[in-house]
Every structure is written in structure tokens, then in C-alpha cells.
mmCIF file of C-alpha atoms and ligand atoms in Angstrom:
data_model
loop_
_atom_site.group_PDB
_atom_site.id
_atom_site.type_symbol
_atom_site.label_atom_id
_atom_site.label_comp_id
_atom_site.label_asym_id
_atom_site.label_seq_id
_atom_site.Cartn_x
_atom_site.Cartn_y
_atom_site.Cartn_z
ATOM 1 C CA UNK A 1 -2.083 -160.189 -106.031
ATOM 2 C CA UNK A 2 0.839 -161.267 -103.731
ATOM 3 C CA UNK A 3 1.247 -157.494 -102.691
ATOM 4 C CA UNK A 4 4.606 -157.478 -100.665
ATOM 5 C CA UNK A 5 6.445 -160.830 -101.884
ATOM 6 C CA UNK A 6 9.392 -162.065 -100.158
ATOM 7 C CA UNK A 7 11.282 -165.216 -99.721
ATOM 8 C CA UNK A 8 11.934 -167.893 -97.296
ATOM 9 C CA UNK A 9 15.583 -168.744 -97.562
ATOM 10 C CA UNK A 10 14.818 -170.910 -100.025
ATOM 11 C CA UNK A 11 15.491 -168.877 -103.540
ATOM 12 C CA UNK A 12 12.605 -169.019 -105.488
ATOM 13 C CA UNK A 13 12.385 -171.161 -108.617
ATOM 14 C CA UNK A 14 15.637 -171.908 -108.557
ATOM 15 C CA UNK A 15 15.797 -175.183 -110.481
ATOM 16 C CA UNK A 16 13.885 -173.602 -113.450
ATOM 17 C CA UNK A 17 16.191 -170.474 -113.191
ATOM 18 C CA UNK A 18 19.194 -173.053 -113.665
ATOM 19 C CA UNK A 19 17.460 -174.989 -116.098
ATOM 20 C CA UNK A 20 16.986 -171.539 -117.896
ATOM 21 C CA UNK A 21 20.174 -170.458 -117.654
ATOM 22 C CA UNK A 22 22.196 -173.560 -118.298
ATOM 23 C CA UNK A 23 25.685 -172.021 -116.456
ATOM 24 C CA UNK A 24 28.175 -173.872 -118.341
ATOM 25 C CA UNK A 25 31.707 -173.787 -117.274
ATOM 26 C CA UNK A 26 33.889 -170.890 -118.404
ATOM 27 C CA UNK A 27 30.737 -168.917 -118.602
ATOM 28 C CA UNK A 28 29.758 -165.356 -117.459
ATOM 29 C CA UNK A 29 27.015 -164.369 -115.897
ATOM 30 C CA UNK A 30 24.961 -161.606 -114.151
ATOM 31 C CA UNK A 31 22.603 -161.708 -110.912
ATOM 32 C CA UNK A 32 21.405 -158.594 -110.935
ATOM 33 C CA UNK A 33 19.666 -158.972 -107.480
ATOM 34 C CA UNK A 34 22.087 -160.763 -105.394
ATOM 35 C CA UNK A 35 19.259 -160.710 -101.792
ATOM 36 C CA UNK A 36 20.930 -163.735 -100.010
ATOM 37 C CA UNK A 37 23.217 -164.880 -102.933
ATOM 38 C CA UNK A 38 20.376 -167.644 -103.476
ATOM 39 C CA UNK A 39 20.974 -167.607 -107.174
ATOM 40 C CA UNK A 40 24.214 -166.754 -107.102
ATOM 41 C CA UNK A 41 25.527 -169.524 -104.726
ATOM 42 C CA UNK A 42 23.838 -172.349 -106.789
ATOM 43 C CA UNK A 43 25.309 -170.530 -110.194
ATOM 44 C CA UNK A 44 28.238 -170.760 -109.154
ATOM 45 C CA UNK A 45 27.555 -174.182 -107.379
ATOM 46 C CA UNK A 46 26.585 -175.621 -111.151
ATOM 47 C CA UNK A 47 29.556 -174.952 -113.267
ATOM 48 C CA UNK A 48 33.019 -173.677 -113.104
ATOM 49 C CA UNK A 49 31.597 -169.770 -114.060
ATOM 50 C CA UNK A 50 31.925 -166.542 -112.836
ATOM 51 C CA UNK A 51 29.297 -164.273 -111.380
ATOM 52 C CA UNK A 52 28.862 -160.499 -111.436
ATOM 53 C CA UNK A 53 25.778 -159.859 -108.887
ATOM 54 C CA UNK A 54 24.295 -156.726 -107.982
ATOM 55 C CA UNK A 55 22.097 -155.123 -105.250
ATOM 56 C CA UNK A 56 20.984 -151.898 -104.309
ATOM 57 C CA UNK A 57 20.804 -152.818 -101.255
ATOM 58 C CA UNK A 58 23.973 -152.177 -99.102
ATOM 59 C CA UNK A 59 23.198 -154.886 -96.235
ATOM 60 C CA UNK A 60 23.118 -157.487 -98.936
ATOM 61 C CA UNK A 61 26.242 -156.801 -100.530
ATOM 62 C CA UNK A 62 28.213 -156.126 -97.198
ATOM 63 C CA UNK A 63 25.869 -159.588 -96.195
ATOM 64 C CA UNK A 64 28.050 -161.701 -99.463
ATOM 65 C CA UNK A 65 31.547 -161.127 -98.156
ATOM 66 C CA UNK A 66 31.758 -164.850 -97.009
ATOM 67 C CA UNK A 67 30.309 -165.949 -100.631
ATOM 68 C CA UNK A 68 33.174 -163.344 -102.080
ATOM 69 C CA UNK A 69 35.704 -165.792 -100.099
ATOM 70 C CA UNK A 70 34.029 -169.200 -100.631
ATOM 71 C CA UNK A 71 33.508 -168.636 -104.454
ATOM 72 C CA UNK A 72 37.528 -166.743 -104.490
ATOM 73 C CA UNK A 73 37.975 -164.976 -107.413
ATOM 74 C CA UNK A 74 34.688 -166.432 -109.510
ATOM 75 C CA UNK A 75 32.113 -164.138 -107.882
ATOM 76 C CA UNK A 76 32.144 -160.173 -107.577
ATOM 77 C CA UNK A 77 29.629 -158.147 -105.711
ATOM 78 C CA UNK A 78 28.599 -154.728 -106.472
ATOM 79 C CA UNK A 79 26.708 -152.349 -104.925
ATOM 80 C CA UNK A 80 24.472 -150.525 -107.639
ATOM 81 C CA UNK A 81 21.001 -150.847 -109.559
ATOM 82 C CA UNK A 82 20.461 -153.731 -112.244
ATOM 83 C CA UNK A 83 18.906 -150.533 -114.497
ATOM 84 C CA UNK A 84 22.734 -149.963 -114.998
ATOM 85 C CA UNK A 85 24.263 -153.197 -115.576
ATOM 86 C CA UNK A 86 25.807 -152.194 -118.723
ATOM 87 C CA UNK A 87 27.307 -149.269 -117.384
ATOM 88 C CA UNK A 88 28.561 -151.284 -114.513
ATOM 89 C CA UNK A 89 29.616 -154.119 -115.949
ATOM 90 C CA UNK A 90 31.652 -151.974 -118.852
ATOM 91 C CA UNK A 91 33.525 -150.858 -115.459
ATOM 92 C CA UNK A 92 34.346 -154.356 -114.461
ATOM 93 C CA UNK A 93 36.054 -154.629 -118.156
ATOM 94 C CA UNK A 94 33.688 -156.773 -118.939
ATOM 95 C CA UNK A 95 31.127 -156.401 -122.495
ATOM 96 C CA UNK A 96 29.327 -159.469 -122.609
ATOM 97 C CA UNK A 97 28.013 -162.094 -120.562
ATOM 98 C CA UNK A 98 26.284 -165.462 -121.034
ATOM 99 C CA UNK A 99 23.345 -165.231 -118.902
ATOM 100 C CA UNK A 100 21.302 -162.933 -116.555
ATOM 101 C CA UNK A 101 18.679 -163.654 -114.009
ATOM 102 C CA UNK A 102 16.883 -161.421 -112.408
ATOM 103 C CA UNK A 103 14.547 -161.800 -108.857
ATOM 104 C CA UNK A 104 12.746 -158.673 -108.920
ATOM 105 C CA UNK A 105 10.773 -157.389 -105.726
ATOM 106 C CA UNK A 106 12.038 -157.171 -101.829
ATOM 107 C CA UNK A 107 14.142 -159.912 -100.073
ATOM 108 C CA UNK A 108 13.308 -161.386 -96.336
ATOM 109 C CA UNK A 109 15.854 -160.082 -95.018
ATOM 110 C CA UNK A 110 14.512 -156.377 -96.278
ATOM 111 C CA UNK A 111 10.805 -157.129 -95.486
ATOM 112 C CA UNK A 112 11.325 -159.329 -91.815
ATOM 113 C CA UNK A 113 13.944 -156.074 -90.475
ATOM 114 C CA UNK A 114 10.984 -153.711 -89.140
ATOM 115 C CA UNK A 115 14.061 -150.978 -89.204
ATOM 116 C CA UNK A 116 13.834 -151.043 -93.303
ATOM 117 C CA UNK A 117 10.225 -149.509 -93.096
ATOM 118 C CA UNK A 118 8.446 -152.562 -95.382
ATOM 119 C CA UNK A 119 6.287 -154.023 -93.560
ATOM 120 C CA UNK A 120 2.669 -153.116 -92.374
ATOM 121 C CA UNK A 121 2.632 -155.942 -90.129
ATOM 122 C CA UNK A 122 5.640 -154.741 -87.430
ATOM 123 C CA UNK A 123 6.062 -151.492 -86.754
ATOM 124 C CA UNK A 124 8.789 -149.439 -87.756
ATOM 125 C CA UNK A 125 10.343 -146.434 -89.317
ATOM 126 C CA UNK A 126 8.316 -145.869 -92.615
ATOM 127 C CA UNK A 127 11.658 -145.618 -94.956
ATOM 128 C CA UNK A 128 11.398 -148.464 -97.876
ATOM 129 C CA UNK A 129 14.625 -147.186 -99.442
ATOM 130 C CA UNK A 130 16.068 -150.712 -100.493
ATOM 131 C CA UNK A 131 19.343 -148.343 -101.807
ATOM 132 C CA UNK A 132 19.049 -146.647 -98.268
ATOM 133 C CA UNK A 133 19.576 -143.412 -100.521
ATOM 134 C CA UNK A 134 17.013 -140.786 -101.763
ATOM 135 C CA UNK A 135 13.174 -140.209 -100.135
ATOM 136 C CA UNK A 136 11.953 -142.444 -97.906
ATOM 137 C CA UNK A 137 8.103 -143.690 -97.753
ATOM 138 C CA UNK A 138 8.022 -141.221 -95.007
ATOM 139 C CA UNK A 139 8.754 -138.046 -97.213
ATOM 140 C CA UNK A 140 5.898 -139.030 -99.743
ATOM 141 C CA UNK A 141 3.608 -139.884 -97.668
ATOM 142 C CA UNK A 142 4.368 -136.115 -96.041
ATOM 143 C CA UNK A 143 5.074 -134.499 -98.439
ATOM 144 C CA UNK A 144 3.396 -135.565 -101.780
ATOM 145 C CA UNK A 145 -0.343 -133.768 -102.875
ATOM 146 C CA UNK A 146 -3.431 -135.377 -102.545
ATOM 147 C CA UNK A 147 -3.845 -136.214 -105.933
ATOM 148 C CA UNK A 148 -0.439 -137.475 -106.714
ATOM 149 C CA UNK A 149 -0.614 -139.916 -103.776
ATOM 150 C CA UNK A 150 -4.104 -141.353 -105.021
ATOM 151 C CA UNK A 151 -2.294 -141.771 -108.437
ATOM 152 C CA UNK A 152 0.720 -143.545 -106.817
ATOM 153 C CA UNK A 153 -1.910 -145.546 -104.689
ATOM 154 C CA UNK A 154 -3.815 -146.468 -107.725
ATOM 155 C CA UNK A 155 -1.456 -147.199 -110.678
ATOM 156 C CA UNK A 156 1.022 -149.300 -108.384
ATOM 157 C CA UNK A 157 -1.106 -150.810 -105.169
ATOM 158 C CA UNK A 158 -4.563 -151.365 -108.066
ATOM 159 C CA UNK A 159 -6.130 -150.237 -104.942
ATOM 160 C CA UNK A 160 -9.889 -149.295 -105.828
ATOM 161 C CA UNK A 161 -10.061 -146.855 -102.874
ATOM 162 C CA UNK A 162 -7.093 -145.014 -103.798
ATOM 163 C CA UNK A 163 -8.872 -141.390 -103.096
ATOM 164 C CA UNK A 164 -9.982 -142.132 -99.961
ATOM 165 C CA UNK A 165 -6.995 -143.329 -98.611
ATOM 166 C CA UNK A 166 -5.203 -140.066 -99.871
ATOM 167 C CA UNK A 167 -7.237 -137.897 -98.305
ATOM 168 C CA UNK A 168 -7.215 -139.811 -95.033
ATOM 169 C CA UNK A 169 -3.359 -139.823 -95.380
ATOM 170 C CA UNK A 170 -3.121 -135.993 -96.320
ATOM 171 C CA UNK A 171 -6.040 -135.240 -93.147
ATOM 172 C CA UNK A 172 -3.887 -137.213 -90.584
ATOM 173 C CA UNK A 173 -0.494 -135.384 -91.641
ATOM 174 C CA UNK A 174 -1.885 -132.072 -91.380
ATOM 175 C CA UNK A 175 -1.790 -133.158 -87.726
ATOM 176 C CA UNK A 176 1.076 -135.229 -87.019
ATOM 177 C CA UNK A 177 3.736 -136.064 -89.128
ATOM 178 C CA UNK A 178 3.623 -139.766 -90.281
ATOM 179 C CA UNK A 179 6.697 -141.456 -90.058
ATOM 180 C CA UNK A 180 6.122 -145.275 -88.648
ATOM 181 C CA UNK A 181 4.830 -147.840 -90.655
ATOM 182 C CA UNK A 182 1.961 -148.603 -88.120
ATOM 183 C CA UNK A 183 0.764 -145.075 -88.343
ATOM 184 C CA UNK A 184 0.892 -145.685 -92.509
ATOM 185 C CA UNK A 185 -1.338 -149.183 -91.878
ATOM 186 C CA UNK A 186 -3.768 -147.704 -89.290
ATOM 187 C CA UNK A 187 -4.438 -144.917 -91.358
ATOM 188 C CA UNK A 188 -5.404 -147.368 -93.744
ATOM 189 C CA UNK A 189 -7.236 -149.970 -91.902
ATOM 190 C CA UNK A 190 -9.307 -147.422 -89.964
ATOM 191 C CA UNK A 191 -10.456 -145.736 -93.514
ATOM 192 C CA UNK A 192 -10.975 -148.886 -95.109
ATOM 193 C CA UNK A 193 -14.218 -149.717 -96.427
ATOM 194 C CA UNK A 194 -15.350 -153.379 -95.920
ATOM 195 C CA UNK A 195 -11.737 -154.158 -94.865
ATOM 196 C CA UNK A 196 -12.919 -156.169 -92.285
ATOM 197 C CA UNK A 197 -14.234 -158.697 -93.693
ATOM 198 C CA UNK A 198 -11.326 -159.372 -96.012
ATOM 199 C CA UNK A 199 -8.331 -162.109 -95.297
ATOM 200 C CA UNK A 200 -5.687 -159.491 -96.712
ATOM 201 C CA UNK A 201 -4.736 -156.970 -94.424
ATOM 202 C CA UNK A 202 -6.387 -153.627 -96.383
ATOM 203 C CA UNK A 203 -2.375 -152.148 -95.800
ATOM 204 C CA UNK A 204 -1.184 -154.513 -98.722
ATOM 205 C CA UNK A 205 -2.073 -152.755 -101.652
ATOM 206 C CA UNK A 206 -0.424 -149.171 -100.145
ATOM 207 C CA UNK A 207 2.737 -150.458 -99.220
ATOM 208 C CA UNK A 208 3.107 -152.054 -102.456
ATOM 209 C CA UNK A 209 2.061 -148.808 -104.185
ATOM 210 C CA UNK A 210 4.405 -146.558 -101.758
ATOM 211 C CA UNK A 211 7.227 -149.122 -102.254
ATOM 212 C CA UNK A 212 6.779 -149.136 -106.234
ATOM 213 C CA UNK A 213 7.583 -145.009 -106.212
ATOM 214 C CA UNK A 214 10.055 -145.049 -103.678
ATOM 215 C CA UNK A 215 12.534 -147.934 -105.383
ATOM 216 C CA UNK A 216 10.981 -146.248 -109.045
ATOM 217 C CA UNK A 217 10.882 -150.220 -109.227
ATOM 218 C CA UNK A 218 8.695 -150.464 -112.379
ATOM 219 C CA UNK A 219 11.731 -148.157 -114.097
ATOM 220 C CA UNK A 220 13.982 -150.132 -112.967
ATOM 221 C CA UNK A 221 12.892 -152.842 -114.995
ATOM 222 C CA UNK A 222 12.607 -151.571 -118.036
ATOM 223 C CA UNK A 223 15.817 -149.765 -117.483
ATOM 224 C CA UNK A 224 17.622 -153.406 -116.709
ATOM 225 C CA UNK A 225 15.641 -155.124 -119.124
ATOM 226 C CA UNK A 226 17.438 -152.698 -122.035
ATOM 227 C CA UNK A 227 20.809 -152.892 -120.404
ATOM 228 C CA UNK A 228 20.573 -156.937 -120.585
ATOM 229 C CA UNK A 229 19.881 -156.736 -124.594
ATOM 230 C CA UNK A 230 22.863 -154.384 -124.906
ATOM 231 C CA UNK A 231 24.992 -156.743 -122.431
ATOM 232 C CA UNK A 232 23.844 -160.290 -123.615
ATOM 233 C CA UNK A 233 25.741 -162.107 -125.908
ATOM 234 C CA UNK A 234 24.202 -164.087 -128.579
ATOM 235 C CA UNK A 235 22.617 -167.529 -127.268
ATOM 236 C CA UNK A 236 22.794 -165.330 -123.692
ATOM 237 C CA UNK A 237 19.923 -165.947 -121.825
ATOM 238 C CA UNK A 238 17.479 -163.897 -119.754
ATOM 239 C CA UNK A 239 15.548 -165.412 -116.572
ATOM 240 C CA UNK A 240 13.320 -162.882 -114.887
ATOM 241 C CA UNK A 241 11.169 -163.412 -112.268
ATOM 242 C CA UNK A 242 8.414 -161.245 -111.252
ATOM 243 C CA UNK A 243 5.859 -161.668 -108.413
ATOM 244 C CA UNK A 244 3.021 -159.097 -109.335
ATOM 245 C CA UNK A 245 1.428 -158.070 -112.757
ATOM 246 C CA UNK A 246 2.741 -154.641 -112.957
ATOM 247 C CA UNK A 247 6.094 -155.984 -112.996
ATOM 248 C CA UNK A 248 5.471 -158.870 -115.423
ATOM 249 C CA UNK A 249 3.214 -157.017 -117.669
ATOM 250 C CA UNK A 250 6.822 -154.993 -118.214
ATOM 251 C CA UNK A 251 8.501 -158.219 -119.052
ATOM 252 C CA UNK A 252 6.351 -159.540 -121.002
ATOM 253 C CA UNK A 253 5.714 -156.116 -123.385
ATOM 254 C CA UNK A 254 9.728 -155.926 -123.718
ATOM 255 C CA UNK A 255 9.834 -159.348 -124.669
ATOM 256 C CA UNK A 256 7.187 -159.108 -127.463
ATOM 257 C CA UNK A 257 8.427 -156.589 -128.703
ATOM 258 C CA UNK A 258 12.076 -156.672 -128.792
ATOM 259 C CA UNK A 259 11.363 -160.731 -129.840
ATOM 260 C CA UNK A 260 9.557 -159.421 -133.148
ATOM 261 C CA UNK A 261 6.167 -160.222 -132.070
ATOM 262 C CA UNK A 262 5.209 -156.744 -132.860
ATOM 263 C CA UNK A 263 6.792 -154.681 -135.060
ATOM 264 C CA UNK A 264 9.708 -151.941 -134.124
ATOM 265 C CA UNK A 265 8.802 -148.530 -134.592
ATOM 266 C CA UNK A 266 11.550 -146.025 -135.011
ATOM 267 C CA UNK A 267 10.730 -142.443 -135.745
ATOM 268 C CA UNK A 268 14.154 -142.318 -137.368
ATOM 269 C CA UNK A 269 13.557 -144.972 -139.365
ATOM 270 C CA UNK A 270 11.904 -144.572 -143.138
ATOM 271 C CA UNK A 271 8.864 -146.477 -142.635
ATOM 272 C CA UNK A 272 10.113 -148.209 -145.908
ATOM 273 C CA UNK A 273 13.306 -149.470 -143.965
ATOM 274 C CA UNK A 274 11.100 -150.807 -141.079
ATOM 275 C CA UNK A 275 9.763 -153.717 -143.257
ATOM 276 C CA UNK A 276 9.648 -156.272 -140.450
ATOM 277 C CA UNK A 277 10.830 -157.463 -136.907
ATOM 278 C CA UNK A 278 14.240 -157.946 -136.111
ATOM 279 C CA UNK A 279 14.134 -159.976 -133.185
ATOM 280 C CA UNK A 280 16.866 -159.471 -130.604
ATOM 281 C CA UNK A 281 15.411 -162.263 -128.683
ATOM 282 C CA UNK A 282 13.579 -165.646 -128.850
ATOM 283 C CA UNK A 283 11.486 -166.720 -126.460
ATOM 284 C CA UNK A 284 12.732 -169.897 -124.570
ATOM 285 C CA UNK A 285 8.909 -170.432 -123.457
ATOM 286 C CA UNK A 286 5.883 -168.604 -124.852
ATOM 287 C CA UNK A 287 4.114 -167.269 -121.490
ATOM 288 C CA UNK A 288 5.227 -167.546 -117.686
ATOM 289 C CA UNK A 289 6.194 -170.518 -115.911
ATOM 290 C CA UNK A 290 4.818 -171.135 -112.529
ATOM 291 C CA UNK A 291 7.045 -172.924 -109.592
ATOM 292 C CA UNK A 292 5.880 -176.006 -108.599
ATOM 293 C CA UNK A 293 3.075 -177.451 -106.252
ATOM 294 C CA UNK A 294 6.051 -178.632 -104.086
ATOM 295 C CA UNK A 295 7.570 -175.392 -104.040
ATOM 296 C CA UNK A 296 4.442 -173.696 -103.177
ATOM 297 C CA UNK A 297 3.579 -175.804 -100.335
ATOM 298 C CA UNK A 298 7.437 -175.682 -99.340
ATOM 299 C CA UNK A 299 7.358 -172.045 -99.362
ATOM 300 C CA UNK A 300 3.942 -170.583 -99.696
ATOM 301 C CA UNK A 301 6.001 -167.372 -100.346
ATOM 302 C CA UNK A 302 7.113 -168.263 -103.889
ATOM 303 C CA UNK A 303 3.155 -168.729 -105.057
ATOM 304 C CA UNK A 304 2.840 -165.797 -107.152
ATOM 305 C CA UNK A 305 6.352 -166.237 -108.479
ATOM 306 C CA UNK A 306 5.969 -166.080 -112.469
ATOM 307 C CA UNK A 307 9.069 -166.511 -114.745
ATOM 308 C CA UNK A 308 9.916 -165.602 -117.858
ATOM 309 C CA UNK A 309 13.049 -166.430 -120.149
ATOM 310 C CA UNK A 310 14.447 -165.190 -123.488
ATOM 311 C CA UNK A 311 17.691 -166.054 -125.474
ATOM 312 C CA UNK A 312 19.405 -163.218 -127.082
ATOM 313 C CA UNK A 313 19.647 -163.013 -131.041
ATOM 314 C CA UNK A 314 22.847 -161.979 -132.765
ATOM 315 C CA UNK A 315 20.722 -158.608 -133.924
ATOM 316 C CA UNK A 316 22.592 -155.308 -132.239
ATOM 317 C CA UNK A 317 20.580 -153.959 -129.753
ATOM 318 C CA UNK A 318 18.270 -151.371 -130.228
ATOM 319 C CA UNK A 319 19.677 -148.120 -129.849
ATOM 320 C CA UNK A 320 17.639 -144.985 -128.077
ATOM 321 C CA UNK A 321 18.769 -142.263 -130.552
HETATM 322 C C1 SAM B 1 13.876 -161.057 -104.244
HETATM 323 S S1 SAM B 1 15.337 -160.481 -103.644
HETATM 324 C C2 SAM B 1 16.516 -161.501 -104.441
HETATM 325 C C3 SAM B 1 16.743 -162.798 -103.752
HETATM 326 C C4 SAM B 1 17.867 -163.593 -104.360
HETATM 327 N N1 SAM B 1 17.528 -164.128 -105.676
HETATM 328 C C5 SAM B 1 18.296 -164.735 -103.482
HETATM 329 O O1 SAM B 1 18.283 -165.879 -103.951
HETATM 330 O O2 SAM B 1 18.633 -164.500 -102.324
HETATM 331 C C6 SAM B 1 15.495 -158.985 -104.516
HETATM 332 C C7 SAM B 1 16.791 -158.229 -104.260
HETATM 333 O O3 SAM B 1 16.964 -157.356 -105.361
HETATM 334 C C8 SAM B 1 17.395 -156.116 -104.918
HETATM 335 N N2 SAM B 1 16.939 -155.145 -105.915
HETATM 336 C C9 SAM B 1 15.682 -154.770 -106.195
HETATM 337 N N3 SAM B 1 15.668 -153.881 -107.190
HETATM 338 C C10 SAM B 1 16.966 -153.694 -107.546
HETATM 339 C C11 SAM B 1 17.600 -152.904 -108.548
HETATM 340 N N4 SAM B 1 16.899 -152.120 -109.353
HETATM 341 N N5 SAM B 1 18.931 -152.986 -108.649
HETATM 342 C C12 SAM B 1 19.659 -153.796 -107.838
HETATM 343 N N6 SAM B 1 19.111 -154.544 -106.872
HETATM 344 C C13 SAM B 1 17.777 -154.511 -106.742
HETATM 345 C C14 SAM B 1 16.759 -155.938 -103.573
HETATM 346 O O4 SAM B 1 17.516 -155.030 -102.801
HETATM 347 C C15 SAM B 1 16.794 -157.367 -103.023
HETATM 348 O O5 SAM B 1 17.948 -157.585 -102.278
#
């Protein structure tokens, strides 16, 4: 498992994205994680469209203001979480749109600034807030029990040794406060067991997991995921790209199910009334699509880069209550 994916400047899987979009002119579409404007920029570069992208991330949308002036008037930028695109686009006066990728996981420009608290491998303040906004990695790792810590450690780094990392983590703060990222990896690599002898640095797996809770990223998903049926017009299309199983396993459930693969349960539905599927997508490609060998060897960063894409159905979308 690529554990903390980012990007060369090269956007990944771009061509496919494009292919998967098909931006035709006169078109509308979201990027719901703007990063460099990668997918943005060649959107906008394809057809004569417009572009609503969004970040979390307030470097990257204060980083787009010279895309907001090259692409004048076809491209707005807006600081918020994809989870409420529908919300945000509804602001921008706008219902519907034609197509929506989405690039999920951290950017280079978050993971290569030691300041943002990502990375294991230069040392810096242990924050991970990609929204620069609620707790940082810092005030879980203090602050969170034992248990829940080896939970978080477990469900979103699949780290085996979970426990023990926990209760290294919780023995080490009852000392000293840990608040740099190279405390967070030593911790780690000094509790490891057989971590030596392994190519990945034993840190991977507990950043991811830290990084998961603090961004809620796996919410996220599923939150943007239902506000791009309820935004989507029919035809619309949905590119997603994930870079680690928990985050594809999401896509890939939502996408079976809301494509009619499995059936839709409503509890408010007579059973009677829920006599079959009504897909509000179709999917473009059974299973993921890989980037190419070039691409890999281009930019070995992209190699665990899996995509998925759906077309929307004219069905309303499913509604909560
Ligand atoms: C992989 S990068 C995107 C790179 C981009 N496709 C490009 O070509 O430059 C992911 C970006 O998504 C943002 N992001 C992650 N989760 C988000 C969310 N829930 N809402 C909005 N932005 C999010 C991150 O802050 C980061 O800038």
C-alpha cells in the first residue's frame, strides 16, 4: 500500500481523467481537489468550459490566483470540502454540472512543506490539517486514549502492530508532549518489530492512519461521492481517483450500489415498492483503471493511482430521509 501518496507536478492520470470526462465546450464542471490546478488547467485547456474547483486547503486556493486570471472568467476557486459540493455549488447559482473529477489524498506541495506536519521523513510540526482548521495530528496523538489510537492506527494505517504502537505513543506522552513529526516516526521506528529489515519506513502506515482521522478523509468521500449524484446531471460523469484501498473500497461500494448492482434498501420503502435497482449511475468501466507503464516510470508517484468512472442516470438521487 502506497501509504502517503503524492504527486510530482505531473497530475496523475490525467489523459484517462480527460478521456473520462470528455469536457466539451459550453460544459460545466467540478474539480473538487484543485492541489496545483493539474486537472483543472488541462480541463479547461480541452474545451471552451468552465470549472468550479475546490480545496480545503487554503495555500492551494490562494496558490490558483494566476489560473483565476489566465482562465478569466471560466474558472472559480473555492475554498471548502468536496463533501459539500452541492451545498457550495447551489451558492455559486449553479444546480448541475457535466462532470466531476476527483484526486483524493495529499498534494506535493502539502506532503514536501515539513511546516504542514505530513511527512515522517523531514521533521516538522506534527499538524496534518490539510483545512489548517480543527485538531491537529498533534492533539490526537496527545490527547486521544490508548485504545482509540490503536483503533485509528488499525482501521486506517492496516498496521498489524497497532497496540503496540499505542501504548508506546501513550508511554512517551506521559513524559513529553509530542508535537514534531520526528518524535511521531521515532516513536515508531524504535517500537517497531522487525522494522528493520523492511524497505518501507515502519512510520508509513501511522501517518496514513493519523492523517485519515485528522482530514475524517474516508467521510469525506462518501460525503462528496453523495453530493456528486445529487449535483450531476444526466450523462454527467464521475472520475475518481484513489491511491489506497480504504479509499477505493468506498468508491467502489457507492458505485455498486447506487449503479443497481445491489439492490437499494430503504427502511421507508414497502419492501413491495423496492422491486429492483434503480441505477443512478452506469459504470463507464467495470473495475479500476491503472495509469500507464510510462506514467509509472515517469512518475513512480502515480503507481498506486487506481481510477474509477461512472455516468450519471436520469434517476433522482437518492434522498437520506
Ligand atoms: C492529490 S491532490 C490534487 C492534485 C490535483 N489533481 C492537481 O492536479 O494538482 C489532493 C488535493 O485535494 C485536497 N483535498 C483533499 N480532501 C479534500 C476535501 N475533502 N475537500 C476539498 N479538498 C480536499 C487536498 O487539500 C489537496 O490539495
Amino acid at each position: 500500500m502506497n501509504a502517503l501518496p503524492a504527486f510530482g507536478h505531473e497530475p496523475v492520470m490525467i489523459d484517462e481523467v480527460l478521456v473520462a470526462l470528455q469536457p466539451r465546450d459550453g460544459g460545466r464542471y467540478v474539480d473538487g481537489t484543485l492541489g496545483a490546478g493539474g486537472y483543472t488547467s488541462a480541463i479547461l485547456d480541452t474545451a471552451d468550459c468552465r470549472v468550479w474547483a475546490i480545496d480545503r486547503d487554503p495555500d492551494a486556493v490562494a496558490g490558483a490566483a494566476e489560473l483565476v486570471e489566465k482562465y478569466a472568467g471560466r474558472l472559480t476557486v473555492i475554498e471548502g470540502r468536496f463533501g459539500n459540493m452541492a451545498e457550495i455549488l447551489s451558492r455559486q447559482g449553479i444546480e448541475a454540472v457535466d462532470g466531476i473529477a476527483l484526486d483524493l489524498g495529499v498534494s506535493s506541495m502539502q506532503i514536501d512543506d515539513p511546516d504542514r506536519g505530513f511527512s515522517f521523513r523531514n521533521d516538522g510540526p506534527l499538524d496534518m490539517r490539510q483545512g489548517k482548521d480543527g485538531l491537529s495530528a498533534s492533539d490526537l496523538v496527545n490527547e486521544a486514549d490508548e485504545d482509540v489510537l490503536a483503533d485509528i492506527i488499525f482501521k486506517y494505517g492496516e498496521e498489524r502492530q497497532a497496540r503496540r504502537i499505542a501504548r508506546a505513543i501513550v508511554n512517551v506522552r506521559a513524559e513529553t508532549p509530542i508535537v514534531r513529526t520526528g518524535q511521531l516516526a521515532d516513536i515508531v521506528r524504535n517500537t517497531y518489530r522487525g522494522g528493520r529489515s523492511s524497505k518501507t519506513d515502519p512510520a508509513t502506515k501511522t501517518f496514513q492512519a493519523i492523517r485519515i482521522q485528522v482530514n475524517e478523509e474516508l467521510d469525506e468521500i462518501e460525503r462528496g461521492l453523495r453530493g456528486a449524484e445529487i449535483v450531476l446531471a444526466p450523462g454527467g460523469r464521475l472520475a475518481v481517483v484513489s491511491f489506497h484501498s480504504l479509499e477505493d473500497r468506498i468508491v467502489k461500494e457507492f458505485l455498486r450500489i447506487h449503479s443497481g448492482e445491489v439492490p437499494t434498501v430503504s427502511r421507508h420503502m414497502p419492501a413491495a415498492a423496492q422491486t429492483g435497482p434503480t441505477p443512478r449511475f452506469t459504470l463507464v468501466r467495470r473495475g479500476t483503471q491503472k495509469p500507464t507503464d510510462a506514467e509509472t516510470k515517469r512518475n513512480p508517484r502515480s503507481r498506486s493511482a487506481r481510477l474509477r468512472v461512472a455516468e450519471r442516470t436520469s434517476t433522482p438521487p437518492m434522498t437520506e430521509d
